[in-house]
Short mmCIF file of C-alpha atoms and ligand atoms in Angstrom, two decimals:
data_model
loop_
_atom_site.label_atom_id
_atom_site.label_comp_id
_atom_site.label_asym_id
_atom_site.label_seq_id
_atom_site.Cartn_x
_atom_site.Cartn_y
_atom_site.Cartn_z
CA UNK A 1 -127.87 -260.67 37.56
CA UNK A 2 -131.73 -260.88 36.82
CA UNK A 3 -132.96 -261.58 33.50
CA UNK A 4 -135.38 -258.80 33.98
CA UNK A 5 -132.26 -256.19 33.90
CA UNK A 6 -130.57 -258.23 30.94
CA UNK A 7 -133.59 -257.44 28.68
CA UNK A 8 -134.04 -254.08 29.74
CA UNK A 9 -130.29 -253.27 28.69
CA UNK A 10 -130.55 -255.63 26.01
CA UNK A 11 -133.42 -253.41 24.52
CA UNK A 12 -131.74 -250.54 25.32
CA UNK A 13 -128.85 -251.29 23.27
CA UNK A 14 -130.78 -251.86 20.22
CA UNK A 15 -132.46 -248.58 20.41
CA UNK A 16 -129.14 -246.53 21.05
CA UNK A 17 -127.31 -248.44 18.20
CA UNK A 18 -130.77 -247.36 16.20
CA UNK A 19 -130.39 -244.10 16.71
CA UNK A 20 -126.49 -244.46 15.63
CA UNK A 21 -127.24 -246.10 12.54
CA UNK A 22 -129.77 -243.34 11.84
CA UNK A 23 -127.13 -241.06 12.41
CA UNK A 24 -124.54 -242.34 10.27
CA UNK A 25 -127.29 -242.74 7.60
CA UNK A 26 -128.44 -238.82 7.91
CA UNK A 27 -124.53 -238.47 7.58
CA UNK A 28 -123.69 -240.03 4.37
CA UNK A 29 -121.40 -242.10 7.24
CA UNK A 30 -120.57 -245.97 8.05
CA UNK A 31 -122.01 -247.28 11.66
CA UNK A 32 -118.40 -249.31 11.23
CA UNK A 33 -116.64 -245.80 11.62
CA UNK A 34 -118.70 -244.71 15.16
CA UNK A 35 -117.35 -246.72 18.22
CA UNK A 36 -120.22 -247.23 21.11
CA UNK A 37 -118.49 -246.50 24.88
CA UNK A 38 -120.69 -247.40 27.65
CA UNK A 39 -120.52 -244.84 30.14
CA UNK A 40 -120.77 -246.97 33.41
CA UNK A 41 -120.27 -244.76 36.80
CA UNK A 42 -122.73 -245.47 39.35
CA UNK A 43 -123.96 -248.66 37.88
CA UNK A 44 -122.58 -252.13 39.41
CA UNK A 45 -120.04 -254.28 37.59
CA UNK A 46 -122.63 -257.47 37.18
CA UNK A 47 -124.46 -254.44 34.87
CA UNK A 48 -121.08 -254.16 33.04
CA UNK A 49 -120.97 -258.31 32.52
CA UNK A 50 -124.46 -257.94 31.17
CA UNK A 51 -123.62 -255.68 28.20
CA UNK A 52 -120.32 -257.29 27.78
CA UNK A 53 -122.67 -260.22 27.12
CA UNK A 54 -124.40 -258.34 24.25
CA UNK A 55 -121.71 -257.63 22.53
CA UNK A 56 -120.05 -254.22 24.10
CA UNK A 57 -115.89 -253.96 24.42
CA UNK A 58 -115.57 -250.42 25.67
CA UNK A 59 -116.69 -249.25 28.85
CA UNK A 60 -115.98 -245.85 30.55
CA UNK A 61 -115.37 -244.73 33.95
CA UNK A 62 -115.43 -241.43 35.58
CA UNK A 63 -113.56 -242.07 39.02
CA UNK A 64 -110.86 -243.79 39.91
CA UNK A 65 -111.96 -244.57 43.22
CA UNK A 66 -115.37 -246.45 41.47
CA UNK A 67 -113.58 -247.85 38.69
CA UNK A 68 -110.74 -249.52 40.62
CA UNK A 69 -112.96 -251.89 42.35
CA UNK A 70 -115.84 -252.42 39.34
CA UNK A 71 -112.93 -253.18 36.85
CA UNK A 72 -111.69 -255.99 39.35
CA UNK A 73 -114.89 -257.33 40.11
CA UNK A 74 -115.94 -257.38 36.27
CA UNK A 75 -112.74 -259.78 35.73
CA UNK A 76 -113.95 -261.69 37.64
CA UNK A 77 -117.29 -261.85 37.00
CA UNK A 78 -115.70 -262.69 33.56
CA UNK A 79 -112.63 -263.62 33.10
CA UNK A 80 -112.39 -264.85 29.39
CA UNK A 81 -114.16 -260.75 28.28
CA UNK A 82 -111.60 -259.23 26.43
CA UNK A 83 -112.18 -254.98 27.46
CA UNK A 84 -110.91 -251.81 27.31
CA UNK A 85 -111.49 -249.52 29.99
CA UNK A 86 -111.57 -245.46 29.41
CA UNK A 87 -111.13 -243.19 32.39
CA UNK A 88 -113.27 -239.77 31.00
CA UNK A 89 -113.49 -237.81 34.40
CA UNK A 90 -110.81 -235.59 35.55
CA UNK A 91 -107.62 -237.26 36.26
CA UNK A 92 -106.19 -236.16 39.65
CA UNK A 93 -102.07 -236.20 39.19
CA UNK A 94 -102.06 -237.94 42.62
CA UNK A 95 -103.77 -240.87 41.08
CA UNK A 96 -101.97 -241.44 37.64
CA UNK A 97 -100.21 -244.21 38.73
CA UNK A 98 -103.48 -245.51 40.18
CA UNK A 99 -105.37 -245.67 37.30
CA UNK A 100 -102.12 -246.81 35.40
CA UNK A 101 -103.34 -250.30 36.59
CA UNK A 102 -106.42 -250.11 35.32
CA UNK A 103 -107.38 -248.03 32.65
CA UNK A 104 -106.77 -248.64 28.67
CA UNK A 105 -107.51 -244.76 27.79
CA UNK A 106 -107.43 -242.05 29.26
CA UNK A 107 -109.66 -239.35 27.80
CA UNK A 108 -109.37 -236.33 29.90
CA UNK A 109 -105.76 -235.10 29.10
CA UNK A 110 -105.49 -231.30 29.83
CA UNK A 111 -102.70 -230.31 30.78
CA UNK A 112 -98.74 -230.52 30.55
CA UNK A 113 -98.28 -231.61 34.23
CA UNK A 114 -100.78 -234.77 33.53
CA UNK A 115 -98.74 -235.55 30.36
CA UNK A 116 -95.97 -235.77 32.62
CA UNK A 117 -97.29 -237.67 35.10
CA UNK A 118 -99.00 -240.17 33.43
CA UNK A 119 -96.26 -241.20 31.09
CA UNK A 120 -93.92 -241.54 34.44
CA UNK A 121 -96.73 -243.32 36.34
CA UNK A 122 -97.47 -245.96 33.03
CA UNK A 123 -94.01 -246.29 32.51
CA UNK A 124 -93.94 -247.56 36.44
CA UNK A 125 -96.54 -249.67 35.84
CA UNK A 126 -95.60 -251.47 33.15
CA UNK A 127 -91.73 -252.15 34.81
CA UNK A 128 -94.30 -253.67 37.14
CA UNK A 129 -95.79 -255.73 34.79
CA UNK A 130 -99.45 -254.01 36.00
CA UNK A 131 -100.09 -253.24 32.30
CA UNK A 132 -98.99 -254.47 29.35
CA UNK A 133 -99.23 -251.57 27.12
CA UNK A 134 -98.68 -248.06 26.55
CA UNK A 135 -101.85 -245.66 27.37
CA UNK A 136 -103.51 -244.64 24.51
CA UNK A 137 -104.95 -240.46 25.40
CA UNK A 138 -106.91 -237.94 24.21
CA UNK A 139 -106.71 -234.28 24.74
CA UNK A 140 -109.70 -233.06 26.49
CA UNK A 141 -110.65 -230.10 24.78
CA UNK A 142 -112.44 -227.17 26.47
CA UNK A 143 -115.29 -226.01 24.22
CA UNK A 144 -116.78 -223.31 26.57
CA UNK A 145 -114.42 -220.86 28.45
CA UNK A 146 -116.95 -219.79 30.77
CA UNK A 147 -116.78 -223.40 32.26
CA UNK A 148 -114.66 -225.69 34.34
CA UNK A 149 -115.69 -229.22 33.68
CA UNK A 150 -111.95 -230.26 32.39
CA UNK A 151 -110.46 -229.80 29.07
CA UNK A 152 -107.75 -227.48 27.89
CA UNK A 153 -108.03 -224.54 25.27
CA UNK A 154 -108.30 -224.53 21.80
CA UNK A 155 -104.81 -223.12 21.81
CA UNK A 156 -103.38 -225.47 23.66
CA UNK A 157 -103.85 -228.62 21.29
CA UNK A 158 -100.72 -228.16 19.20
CA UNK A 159 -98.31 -227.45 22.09
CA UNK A 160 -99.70 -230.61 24.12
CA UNK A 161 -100.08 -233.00 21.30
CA UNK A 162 -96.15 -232.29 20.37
CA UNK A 163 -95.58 -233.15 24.26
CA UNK A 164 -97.28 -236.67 24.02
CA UNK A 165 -95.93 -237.12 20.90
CA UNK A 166 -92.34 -237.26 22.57
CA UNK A 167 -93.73 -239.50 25.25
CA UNK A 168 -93.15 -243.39 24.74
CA UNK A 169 -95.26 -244.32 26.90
CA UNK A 170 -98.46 -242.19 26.15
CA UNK A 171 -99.38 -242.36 22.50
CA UNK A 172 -101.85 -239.61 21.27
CA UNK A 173 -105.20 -240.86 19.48
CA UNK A 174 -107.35 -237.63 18.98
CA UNK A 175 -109.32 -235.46 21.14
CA UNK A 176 -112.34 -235.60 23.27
CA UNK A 177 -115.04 -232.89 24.32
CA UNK A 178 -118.46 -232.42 26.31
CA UNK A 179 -120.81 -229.93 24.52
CA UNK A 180 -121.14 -227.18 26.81
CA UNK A 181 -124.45 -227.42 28.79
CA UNK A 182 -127.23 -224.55 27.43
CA UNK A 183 -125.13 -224.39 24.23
CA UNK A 184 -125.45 -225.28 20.84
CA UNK A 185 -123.83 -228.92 19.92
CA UNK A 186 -123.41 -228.62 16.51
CA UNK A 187 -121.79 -225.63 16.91
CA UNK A 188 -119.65 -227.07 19.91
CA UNK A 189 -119.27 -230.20 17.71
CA UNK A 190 -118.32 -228.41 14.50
CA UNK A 191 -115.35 -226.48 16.38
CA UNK A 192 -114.11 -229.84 17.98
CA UNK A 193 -113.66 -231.21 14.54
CA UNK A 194 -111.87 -228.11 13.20
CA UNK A 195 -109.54 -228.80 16.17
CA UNK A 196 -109.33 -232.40 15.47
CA UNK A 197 -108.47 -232.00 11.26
CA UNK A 198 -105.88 -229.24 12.27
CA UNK A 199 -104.51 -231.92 14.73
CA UNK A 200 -104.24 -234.72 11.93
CA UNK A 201 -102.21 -232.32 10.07
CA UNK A 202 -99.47 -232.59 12.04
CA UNK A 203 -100.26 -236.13 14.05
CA UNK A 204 -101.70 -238.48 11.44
CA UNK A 205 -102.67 -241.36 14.07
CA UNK A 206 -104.89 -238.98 16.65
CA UNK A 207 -108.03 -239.78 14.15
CA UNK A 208 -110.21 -240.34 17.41
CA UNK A 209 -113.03 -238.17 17.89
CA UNK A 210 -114.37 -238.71 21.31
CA UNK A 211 -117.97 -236.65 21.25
CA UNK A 212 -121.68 -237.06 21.77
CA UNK A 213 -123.71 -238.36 24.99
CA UNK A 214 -127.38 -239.60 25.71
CA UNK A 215 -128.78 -236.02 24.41
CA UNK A 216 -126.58 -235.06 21.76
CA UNK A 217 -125.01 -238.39 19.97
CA UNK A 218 -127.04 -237.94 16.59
CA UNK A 219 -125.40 -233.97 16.41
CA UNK A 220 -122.00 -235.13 17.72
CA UNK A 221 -122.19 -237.98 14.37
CA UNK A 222 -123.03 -235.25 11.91
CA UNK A 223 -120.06 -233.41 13.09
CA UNK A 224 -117.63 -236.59 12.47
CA UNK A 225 -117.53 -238.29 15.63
CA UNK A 226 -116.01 -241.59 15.99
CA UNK A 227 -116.82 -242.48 19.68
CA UNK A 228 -119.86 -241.45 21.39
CA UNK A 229 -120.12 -241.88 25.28
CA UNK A 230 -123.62 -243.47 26.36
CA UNK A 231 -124.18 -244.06 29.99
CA UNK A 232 -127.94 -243.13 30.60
CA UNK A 233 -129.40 -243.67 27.12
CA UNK A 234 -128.15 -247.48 28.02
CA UNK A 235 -128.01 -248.04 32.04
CA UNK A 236 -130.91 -245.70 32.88
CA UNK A 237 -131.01 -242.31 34.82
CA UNK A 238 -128.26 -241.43 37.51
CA UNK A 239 -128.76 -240.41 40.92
CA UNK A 240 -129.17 -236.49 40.85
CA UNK A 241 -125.91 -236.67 43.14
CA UNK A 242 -123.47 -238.19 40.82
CA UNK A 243 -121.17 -236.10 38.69
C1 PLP B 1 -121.34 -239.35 32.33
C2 PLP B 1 -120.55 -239.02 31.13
C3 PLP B 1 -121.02 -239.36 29.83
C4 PLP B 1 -122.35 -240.04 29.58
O1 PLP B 1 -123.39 -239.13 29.74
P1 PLP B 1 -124.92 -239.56 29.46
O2 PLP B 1 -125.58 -238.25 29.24
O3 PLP B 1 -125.40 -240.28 30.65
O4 PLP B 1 -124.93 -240.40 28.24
C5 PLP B 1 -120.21 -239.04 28.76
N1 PLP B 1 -119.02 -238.43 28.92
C6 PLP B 1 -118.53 -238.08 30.14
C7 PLP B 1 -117.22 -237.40 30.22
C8 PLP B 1 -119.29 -238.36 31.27
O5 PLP B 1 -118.81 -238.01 32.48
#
């Protein structure tokens, strides 16, 4: 863990929380009310232990297969770090009870059939006594049809949310989206939050708004985000390979 990669996250950090406080100023908003996730995949978990250093509690994977081992490693690395860990990739059914162990959130809820599965798999794990609390989820919420990267349908929010929200073991927090790529954020943005205040109506707690990335976070905050997802604004760029 070089000193030379603490200060280049370190800096980093204080130019994305810059830009998030600019945000929330443009927006009439709090910073308190916009919740920094650290997008991790491909980076190592001693890169993790750095920004858990500075100050970070929420870090995001977006396969189980990478997470499983970085989370583990991470504890060790340190053990006294009190984290949450968000699974935002697509969420194979196969390996719900999988990421049961590890994951705090999952994100990418789409379907009935993952509802299902994942409040069967954590109630598994936590007879186990692999987790000690329910999953907190958000509905994934396709915002381009022409796409598949995840999500379900506008349409679809009510019916699922009424699912989870007969689930003990699943507890609904809000709703997540990706702005489609080549579109428009605030327009993408805009609609999510439509979704999201039609949600509240009928589901008071899910007040999360999972939106905004690298490119888009200061559009996603105008449009009443409470979580934006940062992986290469803070680690640095991706191989071209990764998802
Ligand atoms: C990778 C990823 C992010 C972070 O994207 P950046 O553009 O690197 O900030 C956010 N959300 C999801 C679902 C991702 O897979």
């Amino acid at each position: 863990m070089s000193e030379e990669r603490r200060q280049e996250l370190a800096d980093s950090l204080r130019k994305v929380r810059e830009r998030i406080d600019r945000a929330c100023h443009e927006a009439g908003r709090s910073p308190e009310e916009v919740e920094l996730l650290a997008v991790t995949k491909t980076f190592p978990a001693t890169d993790v232990a750095l920004l858990s250093d500075l100050g970070l509690t929420e870090f995001a994977e977006n396969r189980h297969q990478e997470a499983r081992g970085k989370v583990a490693e991470f504890a060790e690395l340190r053990p006294q770090a009190a984290v949450r860990w968000h699974m935002v990739g697509q969420l194979q059914r196969n390996k719900a009870r999988a990421v049961a162990r590890w994951a705090d959130v999952v994100e990418s809820v789409d379907s009935d059939r993952l509802v299902e599965t994942l409040d069967r798999a954590v109630g598994n794990a936590l007879e186990a006594g692999e987790r000690q609390r329910p999953m907190e989820v958000l509905l994934q919420v396709s915002l381009d049809e022409a796409e598949h990267r995840g999500g379900c349908r506008p349409d679809d929010v009510p019916r699922l949310a009424d699912l989870i929200a007969q689930k003990v073991n699943v507890q609904l927090r809000g709703v997540m989206a990706v702005a489609p790529l080549g579109g428009d954020p605030d327009v993408a943005f805009d609609t999510l939050f439509r979704i999201s205040e039609r949600l509240r109506r009928d589901h008071p707690d899910a007040v999360d708004v999972s939106a905004g990335m690298s490119g888009d976070l200061e559009s996603a905050i105008m449009h009443g985000s409470t979580r934006v997802r940062v992986g290469t604004a803070l680690l640095g760029s991706r191989p071209l390979t990764s998802p």
